[in-house]
Short mmCIF file of C-alpha atoms and ligand atoms in Angstrom, two decimals:
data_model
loop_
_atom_site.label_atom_id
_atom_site.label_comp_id
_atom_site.label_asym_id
_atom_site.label_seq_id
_atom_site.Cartn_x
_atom_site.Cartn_y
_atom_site.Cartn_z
CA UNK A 1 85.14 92.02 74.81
CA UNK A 2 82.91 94.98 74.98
CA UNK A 3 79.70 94.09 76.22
CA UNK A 4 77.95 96.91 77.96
CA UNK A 5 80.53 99.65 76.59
CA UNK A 6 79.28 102.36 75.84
CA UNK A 7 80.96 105.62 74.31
CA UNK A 8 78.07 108.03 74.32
CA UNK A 9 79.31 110.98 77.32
CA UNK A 10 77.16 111.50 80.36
CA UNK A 11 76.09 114.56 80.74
CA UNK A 12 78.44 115.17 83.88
CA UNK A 13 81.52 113.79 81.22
CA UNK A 14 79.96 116.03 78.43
CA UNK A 15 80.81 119.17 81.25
CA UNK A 16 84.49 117.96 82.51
CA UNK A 17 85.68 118.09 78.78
CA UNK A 18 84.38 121.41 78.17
CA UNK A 19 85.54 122.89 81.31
CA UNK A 20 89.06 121.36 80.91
CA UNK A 21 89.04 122.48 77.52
CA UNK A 22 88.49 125.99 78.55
CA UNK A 23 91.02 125.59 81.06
CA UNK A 24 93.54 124.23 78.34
CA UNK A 25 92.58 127.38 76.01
CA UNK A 26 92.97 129.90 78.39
CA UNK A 27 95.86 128.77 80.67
CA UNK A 28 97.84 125.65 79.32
CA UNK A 29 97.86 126.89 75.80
CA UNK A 30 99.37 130.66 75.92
CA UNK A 31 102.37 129.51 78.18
CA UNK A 32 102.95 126.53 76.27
CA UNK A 33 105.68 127.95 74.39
CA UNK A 34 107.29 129.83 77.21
CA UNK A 35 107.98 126.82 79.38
CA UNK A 36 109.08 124.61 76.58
CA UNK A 37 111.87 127.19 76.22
CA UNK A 38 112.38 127.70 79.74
CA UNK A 39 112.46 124.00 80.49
CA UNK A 40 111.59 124.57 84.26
CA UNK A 41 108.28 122.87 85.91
CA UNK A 42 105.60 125.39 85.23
CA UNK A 43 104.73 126.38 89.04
CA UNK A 44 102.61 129.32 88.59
CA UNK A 45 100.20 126.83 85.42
CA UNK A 46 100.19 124.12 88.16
CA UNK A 47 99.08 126.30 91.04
CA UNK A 48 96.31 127.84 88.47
CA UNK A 49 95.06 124.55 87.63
CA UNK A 50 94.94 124.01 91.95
CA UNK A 51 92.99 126.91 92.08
CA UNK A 52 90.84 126.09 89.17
CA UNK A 53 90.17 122.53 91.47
CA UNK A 54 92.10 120.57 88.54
CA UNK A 55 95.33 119.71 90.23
CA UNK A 56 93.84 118.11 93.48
CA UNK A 57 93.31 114.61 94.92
CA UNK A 58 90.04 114.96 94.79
CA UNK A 59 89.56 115.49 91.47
CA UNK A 60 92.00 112.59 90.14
CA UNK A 61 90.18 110.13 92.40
CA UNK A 62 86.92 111.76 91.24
CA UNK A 63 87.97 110.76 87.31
CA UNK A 64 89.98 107.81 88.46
CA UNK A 65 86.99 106.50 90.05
CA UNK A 66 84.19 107.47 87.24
CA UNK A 67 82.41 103.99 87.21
CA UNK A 68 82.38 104.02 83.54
CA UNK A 69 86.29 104.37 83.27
CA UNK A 70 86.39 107.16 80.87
CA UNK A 71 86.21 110.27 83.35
CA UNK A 72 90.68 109.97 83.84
CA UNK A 73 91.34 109.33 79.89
CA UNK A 74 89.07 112.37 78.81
CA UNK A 75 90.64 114.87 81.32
CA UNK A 76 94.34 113.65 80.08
CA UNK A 77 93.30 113.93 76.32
CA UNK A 78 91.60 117.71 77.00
CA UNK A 79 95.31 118.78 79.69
CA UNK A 80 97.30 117.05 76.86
CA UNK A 81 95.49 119.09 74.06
CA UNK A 82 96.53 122.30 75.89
CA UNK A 83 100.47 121.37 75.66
CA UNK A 84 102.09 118.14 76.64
CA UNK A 85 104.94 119.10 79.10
CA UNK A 86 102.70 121.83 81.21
CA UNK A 87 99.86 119.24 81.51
CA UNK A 88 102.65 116.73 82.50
CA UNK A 89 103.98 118.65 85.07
CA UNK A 90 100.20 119.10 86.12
CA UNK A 91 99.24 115.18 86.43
CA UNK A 92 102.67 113.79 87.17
CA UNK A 93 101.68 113.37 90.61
CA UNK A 94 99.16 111.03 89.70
CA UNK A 95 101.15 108.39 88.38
CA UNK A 96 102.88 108.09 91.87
CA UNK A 97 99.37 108.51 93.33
CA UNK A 98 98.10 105.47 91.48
CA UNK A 99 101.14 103.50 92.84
CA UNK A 100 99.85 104.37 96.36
CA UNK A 101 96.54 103.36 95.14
CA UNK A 102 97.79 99.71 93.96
CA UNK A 103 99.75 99.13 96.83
CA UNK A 104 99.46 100.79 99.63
CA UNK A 105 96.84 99.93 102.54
CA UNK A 106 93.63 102.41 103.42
CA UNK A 107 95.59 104.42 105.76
CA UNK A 108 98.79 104.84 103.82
CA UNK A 109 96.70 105.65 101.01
CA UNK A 110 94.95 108.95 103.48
CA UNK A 111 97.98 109.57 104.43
CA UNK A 112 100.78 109.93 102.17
CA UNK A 113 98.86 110.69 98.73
CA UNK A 114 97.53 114.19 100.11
CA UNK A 115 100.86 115.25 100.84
CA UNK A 116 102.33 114.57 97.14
CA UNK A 117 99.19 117.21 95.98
CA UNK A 118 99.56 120.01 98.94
CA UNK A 119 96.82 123.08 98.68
CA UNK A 120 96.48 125.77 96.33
CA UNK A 121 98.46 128.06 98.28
CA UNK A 122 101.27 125.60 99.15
CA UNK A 123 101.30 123.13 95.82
CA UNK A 124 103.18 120.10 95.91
CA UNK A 125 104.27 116.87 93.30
CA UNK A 126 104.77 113.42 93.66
CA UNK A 127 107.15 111.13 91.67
CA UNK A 128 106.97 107.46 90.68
CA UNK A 129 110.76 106.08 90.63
CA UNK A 130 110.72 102.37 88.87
CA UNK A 131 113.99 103.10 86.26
CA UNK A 132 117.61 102.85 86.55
CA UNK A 133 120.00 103.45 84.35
CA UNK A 134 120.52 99.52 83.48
CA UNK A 135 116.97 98.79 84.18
CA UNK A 136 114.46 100.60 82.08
CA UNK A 137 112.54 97.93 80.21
CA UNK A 138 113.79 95.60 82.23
CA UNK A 139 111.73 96.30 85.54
CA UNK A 140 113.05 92.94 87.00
CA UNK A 141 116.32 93.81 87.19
CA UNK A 142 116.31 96.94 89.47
CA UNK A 143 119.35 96.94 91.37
CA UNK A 144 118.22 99.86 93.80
CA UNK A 145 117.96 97.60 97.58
CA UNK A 146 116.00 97.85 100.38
CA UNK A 147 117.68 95.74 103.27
CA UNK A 148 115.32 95.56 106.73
CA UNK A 149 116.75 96.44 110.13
CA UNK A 150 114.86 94.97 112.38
CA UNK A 151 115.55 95.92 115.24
CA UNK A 152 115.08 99.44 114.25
CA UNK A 153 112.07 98.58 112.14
CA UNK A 154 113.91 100.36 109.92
CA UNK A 155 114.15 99.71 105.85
CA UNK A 156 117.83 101.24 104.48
CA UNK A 157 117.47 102.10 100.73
CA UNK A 158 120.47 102.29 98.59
CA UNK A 159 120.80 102.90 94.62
CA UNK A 160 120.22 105.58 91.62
CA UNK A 161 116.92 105.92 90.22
CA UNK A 162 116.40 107.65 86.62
CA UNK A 163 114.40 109.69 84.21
CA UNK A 164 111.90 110.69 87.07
CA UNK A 165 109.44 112.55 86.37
CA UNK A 166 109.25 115.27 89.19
CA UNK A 167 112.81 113.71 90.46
CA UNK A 168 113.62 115.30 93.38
CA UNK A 169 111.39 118.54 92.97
CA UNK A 170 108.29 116.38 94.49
CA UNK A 171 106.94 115.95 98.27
CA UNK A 172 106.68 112.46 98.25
CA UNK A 173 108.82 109.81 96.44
CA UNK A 174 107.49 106.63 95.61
CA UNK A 175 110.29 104.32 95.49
CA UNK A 176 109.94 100.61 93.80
CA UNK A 177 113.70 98.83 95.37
CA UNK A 178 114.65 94.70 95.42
CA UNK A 179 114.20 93.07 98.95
CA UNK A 180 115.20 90.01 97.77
CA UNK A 181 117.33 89.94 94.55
CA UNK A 182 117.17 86.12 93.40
CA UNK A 183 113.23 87.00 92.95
CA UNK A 184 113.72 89.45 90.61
CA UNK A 185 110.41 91.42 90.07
CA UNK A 186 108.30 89.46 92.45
CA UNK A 187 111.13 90.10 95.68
CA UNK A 188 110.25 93.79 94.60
CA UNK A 189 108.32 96.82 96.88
CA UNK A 190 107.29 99.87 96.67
CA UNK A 191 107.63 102.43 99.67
CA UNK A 192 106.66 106.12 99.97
CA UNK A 193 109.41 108.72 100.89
CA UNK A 194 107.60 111.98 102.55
CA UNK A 195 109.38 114.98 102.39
CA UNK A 196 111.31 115.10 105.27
CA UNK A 197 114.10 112.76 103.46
CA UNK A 198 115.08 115.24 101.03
CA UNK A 199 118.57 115.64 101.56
CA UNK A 200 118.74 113.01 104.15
CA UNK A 201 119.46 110.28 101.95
CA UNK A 202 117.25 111.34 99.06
CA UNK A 203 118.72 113.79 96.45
CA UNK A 204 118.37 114.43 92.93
CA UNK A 205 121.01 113.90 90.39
CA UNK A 206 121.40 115.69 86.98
CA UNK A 207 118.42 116.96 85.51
CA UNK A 208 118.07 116.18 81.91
CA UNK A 209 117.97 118.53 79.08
CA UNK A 210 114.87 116.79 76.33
CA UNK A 211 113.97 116.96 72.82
CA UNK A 212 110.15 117.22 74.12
CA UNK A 213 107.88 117.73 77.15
CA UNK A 214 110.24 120.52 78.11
CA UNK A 215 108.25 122.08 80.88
CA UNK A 216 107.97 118.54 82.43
CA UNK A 217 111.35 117.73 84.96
CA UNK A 218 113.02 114.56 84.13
CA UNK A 219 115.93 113.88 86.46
CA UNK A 220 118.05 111.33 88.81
CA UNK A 221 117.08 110.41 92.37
CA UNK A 222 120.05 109.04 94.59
CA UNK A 223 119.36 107.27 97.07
CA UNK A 224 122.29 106.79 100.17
CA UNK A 225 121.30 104.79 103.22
CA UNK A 226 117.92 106.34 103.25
CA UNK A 227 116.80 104.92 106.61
CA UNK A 228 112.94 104.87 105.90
CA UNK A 229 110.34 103.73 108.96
CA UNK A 230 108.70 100.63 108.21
CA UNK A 231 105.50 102.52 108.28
CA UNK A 232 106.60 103.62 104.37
CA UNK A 233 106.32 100.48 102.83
CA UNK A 234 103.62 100.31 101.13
CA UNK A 235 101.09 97.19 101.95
CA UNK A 236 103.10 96.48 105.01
CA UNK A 237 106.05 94.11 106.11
CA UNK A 238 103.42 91.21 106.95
CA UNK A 239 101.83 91.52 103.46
CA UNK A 240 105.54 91.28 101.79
CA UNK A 241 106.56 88.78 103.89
CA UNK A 242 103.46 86.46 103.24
CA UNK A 243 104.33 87.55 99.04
CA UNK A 244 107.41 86.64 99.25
CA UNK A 245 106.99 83.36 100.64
CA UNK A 246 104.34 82.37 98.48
CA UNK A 247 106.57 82.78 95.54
CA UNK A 248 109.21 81.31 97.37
CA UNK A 249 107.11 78.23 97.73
CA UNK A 250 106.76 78.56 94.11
CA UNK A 251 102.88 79.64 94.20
CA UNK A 252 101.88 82.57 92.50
CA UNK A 253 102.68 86.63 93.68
CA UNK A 254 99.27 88.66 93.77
CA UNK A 255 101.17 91.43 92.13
CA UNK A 256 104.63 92.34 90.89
CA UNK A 257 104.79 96.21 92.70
CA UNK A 258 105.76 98.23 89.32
CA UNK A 259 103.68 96.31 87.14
CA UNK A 260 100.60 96.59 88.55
CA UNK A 261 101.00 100.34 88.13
CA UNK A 262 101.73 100.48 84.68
CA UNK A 263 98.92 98.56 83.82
CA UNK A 264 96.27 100.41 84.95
CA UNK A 265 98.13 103.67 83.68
CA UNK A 266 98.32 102.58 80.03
CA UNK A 267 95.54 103.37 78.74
CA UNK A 268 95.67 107.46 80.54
CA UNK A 269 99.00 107.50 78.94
CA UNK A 270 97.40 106.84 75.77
CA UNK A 271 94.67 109.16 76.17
CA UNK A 272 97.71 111.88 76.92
CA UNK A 273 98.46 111.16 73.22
CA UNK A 274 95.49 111.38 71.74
CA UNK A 275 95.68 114.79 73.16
CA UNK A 276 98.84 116.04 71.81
CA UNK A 277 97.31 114.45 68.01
CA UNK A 278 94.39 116.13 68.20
CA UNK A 279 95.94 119.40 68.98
CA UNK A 280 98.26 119.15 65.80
CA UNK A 281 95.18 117.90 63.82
CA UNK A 282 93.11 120.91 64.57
CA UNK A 283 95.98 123.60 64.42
CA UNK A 284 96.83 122.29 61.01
CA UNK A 285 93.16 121.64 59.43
CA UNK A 286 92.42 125.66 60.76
CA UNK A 287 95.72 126.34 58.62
CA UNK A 288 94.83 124.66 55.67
CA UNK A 289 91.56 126.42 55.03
CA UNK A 290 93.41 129.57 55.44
CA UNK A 291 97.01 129.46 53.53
CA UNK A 292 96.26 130.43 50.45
CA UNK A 293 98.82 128.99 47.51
CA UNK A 294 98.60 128.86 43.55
CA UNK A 295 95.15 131.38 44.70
CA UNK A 296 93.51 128.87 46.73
CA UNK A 297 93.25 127.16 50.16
CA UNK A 298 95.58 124.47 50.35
CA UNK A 299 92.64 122.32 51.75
CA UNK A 300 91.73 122.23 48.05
CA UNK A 301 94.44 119.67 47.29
CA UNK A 302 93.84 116.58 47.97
CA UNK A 303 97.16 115.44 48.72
CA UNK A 304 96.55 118.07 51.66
CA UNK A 305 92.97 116.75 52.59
CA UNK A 306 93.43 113.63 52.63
CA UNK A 307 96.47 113.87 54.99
CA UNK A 308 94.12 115.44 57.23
CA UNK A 309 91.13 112.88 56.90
CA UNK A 310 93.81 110.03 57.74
CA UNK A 311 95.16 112.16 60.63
CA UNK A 312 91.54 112.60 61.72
CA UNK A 313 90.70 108.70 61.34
CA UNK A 314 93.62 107.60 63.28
CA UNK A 315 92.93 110.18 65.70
CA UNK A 316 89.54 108.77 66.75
CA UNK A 317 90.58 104.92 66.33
CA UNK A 318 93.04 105.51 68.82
CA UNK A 319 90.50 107.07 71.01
CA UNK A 320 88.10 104.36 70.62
CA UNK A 321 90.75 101.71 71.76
CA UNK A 322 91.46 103.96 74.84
CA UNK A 323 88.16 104.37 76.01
CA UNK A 324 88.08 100.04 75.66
CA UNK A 325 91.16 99.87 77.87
CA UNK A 326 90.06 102.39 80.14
CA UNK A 327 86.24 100.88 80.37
CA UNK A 328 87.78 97.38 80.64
CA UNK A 329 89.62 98.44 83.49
CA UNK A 330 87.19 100.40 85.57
CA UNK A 331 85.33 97.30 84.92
CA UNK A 332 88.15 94.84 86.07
CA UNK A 333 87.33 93.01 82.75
CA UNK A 334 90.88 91.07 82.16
CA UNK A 335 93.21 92.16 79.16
CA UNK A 336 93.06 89.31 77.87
CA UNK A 337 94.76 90.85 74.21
CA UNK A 338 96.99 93.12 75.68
CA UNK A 339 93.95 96.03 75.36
CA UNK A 340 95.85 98.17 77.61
CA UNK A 341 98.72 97.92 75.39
CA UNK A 342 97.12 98.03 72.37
CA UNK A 343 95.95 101.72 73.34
CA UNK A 344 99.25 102.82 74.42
CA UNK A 345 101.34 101.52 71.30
CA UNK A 346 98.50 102.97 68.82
CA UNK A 347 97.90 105.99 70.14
CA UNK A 348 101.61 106.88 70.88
CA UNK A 349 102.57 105.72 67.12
CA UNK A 350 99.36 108.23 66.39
CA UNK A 351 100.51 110.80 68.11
CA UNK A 352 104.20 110.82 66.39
CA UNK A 353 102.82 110.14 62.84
CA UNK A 354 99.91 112.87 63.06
CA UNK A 355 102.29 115.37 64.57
CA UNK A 356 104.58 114.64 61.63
CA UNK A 357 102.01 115.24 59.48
CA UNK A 358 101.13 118.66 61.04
CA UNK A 359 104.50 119.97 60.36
CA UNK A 360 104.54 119.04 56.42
CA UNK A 361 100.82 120.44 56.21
CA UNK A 362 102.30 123.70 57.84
CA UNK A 363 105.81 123.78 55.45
CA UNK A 364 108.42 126.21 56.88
CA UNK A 365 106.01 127.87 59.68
CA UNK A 366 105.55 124.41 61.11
CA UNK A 367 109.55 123.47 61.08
CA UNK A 368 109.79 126.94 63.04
CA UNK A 369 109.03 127.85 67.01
CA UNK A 370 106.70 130.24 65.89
CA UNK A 371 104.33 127.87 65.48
CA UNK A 372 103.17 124.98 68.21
CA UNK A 373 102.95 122.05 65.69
CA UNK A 374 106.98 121.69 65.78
CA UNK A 375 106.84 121.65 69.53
CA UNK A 376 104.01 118.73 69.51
CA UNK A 377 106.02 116.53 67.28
CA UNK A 378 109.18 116.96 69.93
CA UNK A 379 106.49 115.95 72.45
CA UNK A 380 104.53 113.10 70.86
CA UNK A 381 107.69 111.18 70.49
CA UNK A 382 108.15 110.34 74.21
CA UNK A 383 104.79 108.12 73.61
CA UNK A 384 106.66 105.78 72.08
CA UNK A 385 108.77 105.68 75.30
CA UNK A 386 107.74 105.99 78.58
CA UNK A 387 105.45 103.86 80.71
CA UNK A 388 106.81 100.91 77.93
CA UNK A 389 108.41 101.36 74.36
CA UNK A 390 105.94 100.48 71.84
CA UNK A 391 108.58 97.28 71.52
CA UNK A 392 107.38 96.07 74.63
CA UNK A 393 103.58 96.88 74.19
CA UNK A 394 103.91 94.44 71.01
CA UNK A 395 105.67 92.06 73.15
CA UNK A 396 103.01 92.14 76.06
CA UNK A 397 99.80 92.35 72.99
CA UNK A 398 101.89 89.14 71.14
CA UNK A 399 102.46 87.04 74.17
CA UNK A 400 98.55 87.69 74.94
CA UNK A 401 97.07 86.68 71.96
CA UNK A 402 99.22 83.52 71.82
CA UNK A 403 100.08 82.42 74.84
CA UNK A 404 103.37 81.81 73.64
CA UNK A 405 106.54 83.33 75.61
CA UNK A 406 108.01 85.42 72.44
CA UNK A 407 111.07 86.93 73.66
C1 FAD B 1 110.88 112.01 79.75
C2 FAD B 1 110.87 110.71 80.48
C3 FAD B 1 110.13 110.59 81.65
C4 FAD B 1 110.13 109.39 82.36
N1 FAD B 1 109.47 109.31 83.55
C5 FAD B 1 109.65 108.23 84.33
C6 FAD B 1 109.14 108.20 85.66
O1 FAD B 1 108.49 109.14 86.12
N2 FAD B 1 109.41 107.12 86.43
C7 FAD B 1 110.12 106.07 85.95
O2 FAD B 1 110.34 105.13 86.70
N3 FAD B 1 110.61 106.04 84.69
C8 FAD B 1 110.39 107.11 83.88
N4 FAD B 1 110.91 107.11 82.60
C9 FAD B 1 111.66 105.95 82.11
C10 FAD B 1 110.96 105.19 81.00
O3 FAD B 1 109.88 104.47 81.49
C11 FAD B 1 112.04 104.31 80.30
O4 FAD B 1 112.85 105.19 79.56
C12 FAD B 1 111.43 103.26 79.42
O5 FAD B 1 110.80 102.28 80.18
C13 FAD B 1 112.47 102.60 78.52
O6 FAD B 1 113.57 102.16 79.22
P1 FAD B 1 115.04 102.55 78.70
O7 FAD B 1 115.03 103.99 78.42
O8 FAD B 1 116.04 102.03 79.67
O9 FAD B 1 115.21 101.81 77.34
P2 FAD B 1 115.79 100.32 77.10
O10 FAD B 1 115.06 99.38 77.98
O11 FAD B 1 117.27 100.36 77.21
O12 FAD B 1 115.37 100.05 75.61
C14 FAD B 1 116.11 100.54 74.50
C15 FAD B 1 115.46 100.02 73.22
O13 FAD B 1 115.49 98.57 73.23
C16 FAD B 1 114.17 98.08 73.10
N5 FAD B 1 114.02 96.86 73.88
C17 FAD B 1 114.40 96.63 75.16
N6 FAD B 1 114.06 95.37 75.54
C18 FAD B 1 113.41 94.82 74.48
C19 FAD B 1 112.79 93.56 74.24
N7 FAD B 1 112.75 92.61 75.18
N8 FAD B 1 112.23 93.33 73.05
C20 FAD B 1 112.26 94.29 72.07
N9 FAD B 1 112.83 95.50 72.25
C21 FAD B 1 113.39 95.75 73.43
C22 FAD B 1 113.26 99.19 73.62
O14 FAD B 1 111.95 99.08 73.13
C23 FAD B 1 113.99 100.43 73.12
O15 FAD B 1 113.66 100.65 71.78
C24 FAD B 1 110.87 108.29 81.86
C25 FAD B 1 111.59 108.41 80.67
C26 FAD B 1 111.61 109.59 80.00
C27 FAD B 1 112.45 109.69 78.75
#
């Protein structure tokens, strides 16, 4: 389905790249290195890109809202270019943004997803907790519980979330928890957790140490009789209730809370990939027309060229199937192959296999921190990962196309 795409830039889109590309050159790039090393979230880059009018609500919604789709997926390809775990740390907020977004009502949505981006002076993150330590693919199984008290209004949230991005660090915690257990993913909601909780029943746990996206902070949230107003759930109690009860009554959910976020994410997550790709692609096609071996560029092999004109070709497919997703859901066009999917899986696979490439174009330099193609290859590998393995994009793309329920 792609009636009416179209992948020539506007001139507005033709301007956002080549600002955020500056942006990339001058700021994400030089202290990509630095922050990999350090492994800490990259305050001073994220309060530059606030400054620079990058890391604000208003500029996500601006992309997220570009009618023709593309405006979110080319920003994350030109952050991701500059280095994966900076620009990370830079749009992690949006992922918890976008679960607002899906879920929330118009005045949550004012309220709570400003205070997850703060100011320039004073910047803030948000964090999107879904995983557990025995539910990760499994999203239906989330053992984390939200129990009502009524007479307090009152939701009490009890369990350990994992691998958060911005865990603990952020403003505002969006939390996805079971209300009712025996409905698995459709008994689940989300609800927002402002700032105030943090170390009133919301603390982080460990904080992992990663083979990539270093300067991006991955840890544990614990949650312990969090008593949460029922003005944090997001959508409302009446809005669950009526859910709840429709499933109940064995009719379908509108939405399950966690998946409807991933969805529309997939195909920005892919774009982040094409990012980290291309980077490796152009450091190492720059190298090869400049190492010289047996008196000549090593361009002048084809064993070396050709690497780079498959690199380049998988590169831009993988593009071209994330600017379908991301058009087809702008458009609220139904993926009815898995598209979204199909974008993430590629491009993630892309980003590992190009970034592989890089290294062997580079020889020793690129196996060495002295050069950034090593660094991109720890990075691209979390593609295959988060937001969905590339195991369970191939299970979501083969139960589309057939209809059948492959396990
Ligand atoms: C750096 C990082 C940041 C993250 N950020 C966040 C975040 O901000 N918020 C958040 O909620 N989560 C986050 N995650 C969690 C991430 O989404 C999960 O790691 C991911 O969904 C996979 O879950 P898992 O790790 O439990 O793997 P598992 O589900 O245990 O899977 C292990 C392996 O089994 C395969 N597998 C599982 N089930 C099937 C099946 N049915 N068919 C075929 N293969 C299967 C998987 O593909 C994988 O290869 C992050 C993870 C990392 C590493």
């Amino acid at each position: 389905m792609t009636d009416g795409f179209n992948a020539a830039l506007t001139e507005d889109q033709q301007t956002l790249v080549k600002w955020l590309h500056e942006f990339s050159t001058d700021v994400i790039r030089p202290a990509a290195a630095e922050w990999d090393e350090r492994e800490e979230t990259p305050w001073p880059i994220i309060q530059e890109a606030a400054k620079a009018g990058i890391y604000s609500m208003e500029f996500f919604g601006q992309q997220w809202f570009d009618p023709t789709g593309l405006g979110i997926v080319l920003a994350m390809e030109e952050l991701f270019w500059g280095d994966a775990g900076i620009a990370l740390s830079i749009v992690g907020t949006t992922l918890a943004s976008a679960a607002i977004l899906g879920n929330g009502t118009g005045e949550q949505i004012g309220e709570f997803i400003p205070q997850m981006f703060g100011d320039e002076k004073d910047v803030k993150l948000g964090c999107l907790c879904v995983s557990e330590p025995n539910a990760g693919s499994d999203v239906s199984s989330l053992k984390t519980r939200a129990e009502y008290d009524e007479a307090n209004d009152t939701w009490i949230l009890n369990g350990v979330k994992t691998w958060a991005t911005n865990g603990g660090i952020a403003d505002g915690h969006v939390v996805v928890a079971s209300v009712d257990p025996s409905l698995a993913a459709r008994g689940q909601a989300s609800f927002f957790v402002p700032a105030e909780f943090k170390g009133k029943g919301l603390a982080q746990g460990q904080k992992f140490k990663k083979h990539g996206i270093r300067a991006s902070h991955t840890a544990e949230v614990v949650l312990d009789d969090l008593r949460l107003p029922g003005k944090y759930l997001l959508g409302g109690k009446d809005k669950l209730d009526e859910r709840m009860a429709r499933v109940r009554e064995g009719k379908r959910s509108g939405s399950q809370a966690a998946m409807a976020t991933f969805e529309a994410s997939r195909p920005a997550v892919a774009a982040q990939a094409v990012g980290v790709a291309r980077a490796a692609y152009d450091y190492s096609l720059e190298y090869a027309k400049t190492r010289e071996q047996f008196k000549r560029p090593i361009i002048q092999n084809q064993a070396i060229a050709f690497k780079l004109a498959d690199m380049k070709t998988r590169i831009d497919a993988a593009r071209l199937l994330t600017w379908r997703a991301a058009w087809m859901g702008r458009n609220q066009i139904p993926f009815t192959a898995g598209e979204g999917s199909m974008s993430k899986v590629f491009a993630g696979e892309t980003a590992v296999w190009v970034t592989e490439q890089a290294i062997q174009i580079l020889g020793g330099n690129g196996y060495t921190r002295e050069y950034p193609v090593e660094r991109m290859h720890r990075d691209a590998k979390i593609y295959t990962i988060f937001e969905g393995t590339s195991e369970i994009q191939r299970l979501i793309i083969s139960r589309a196309i057939s209809g059948v329920k492959i396990a």
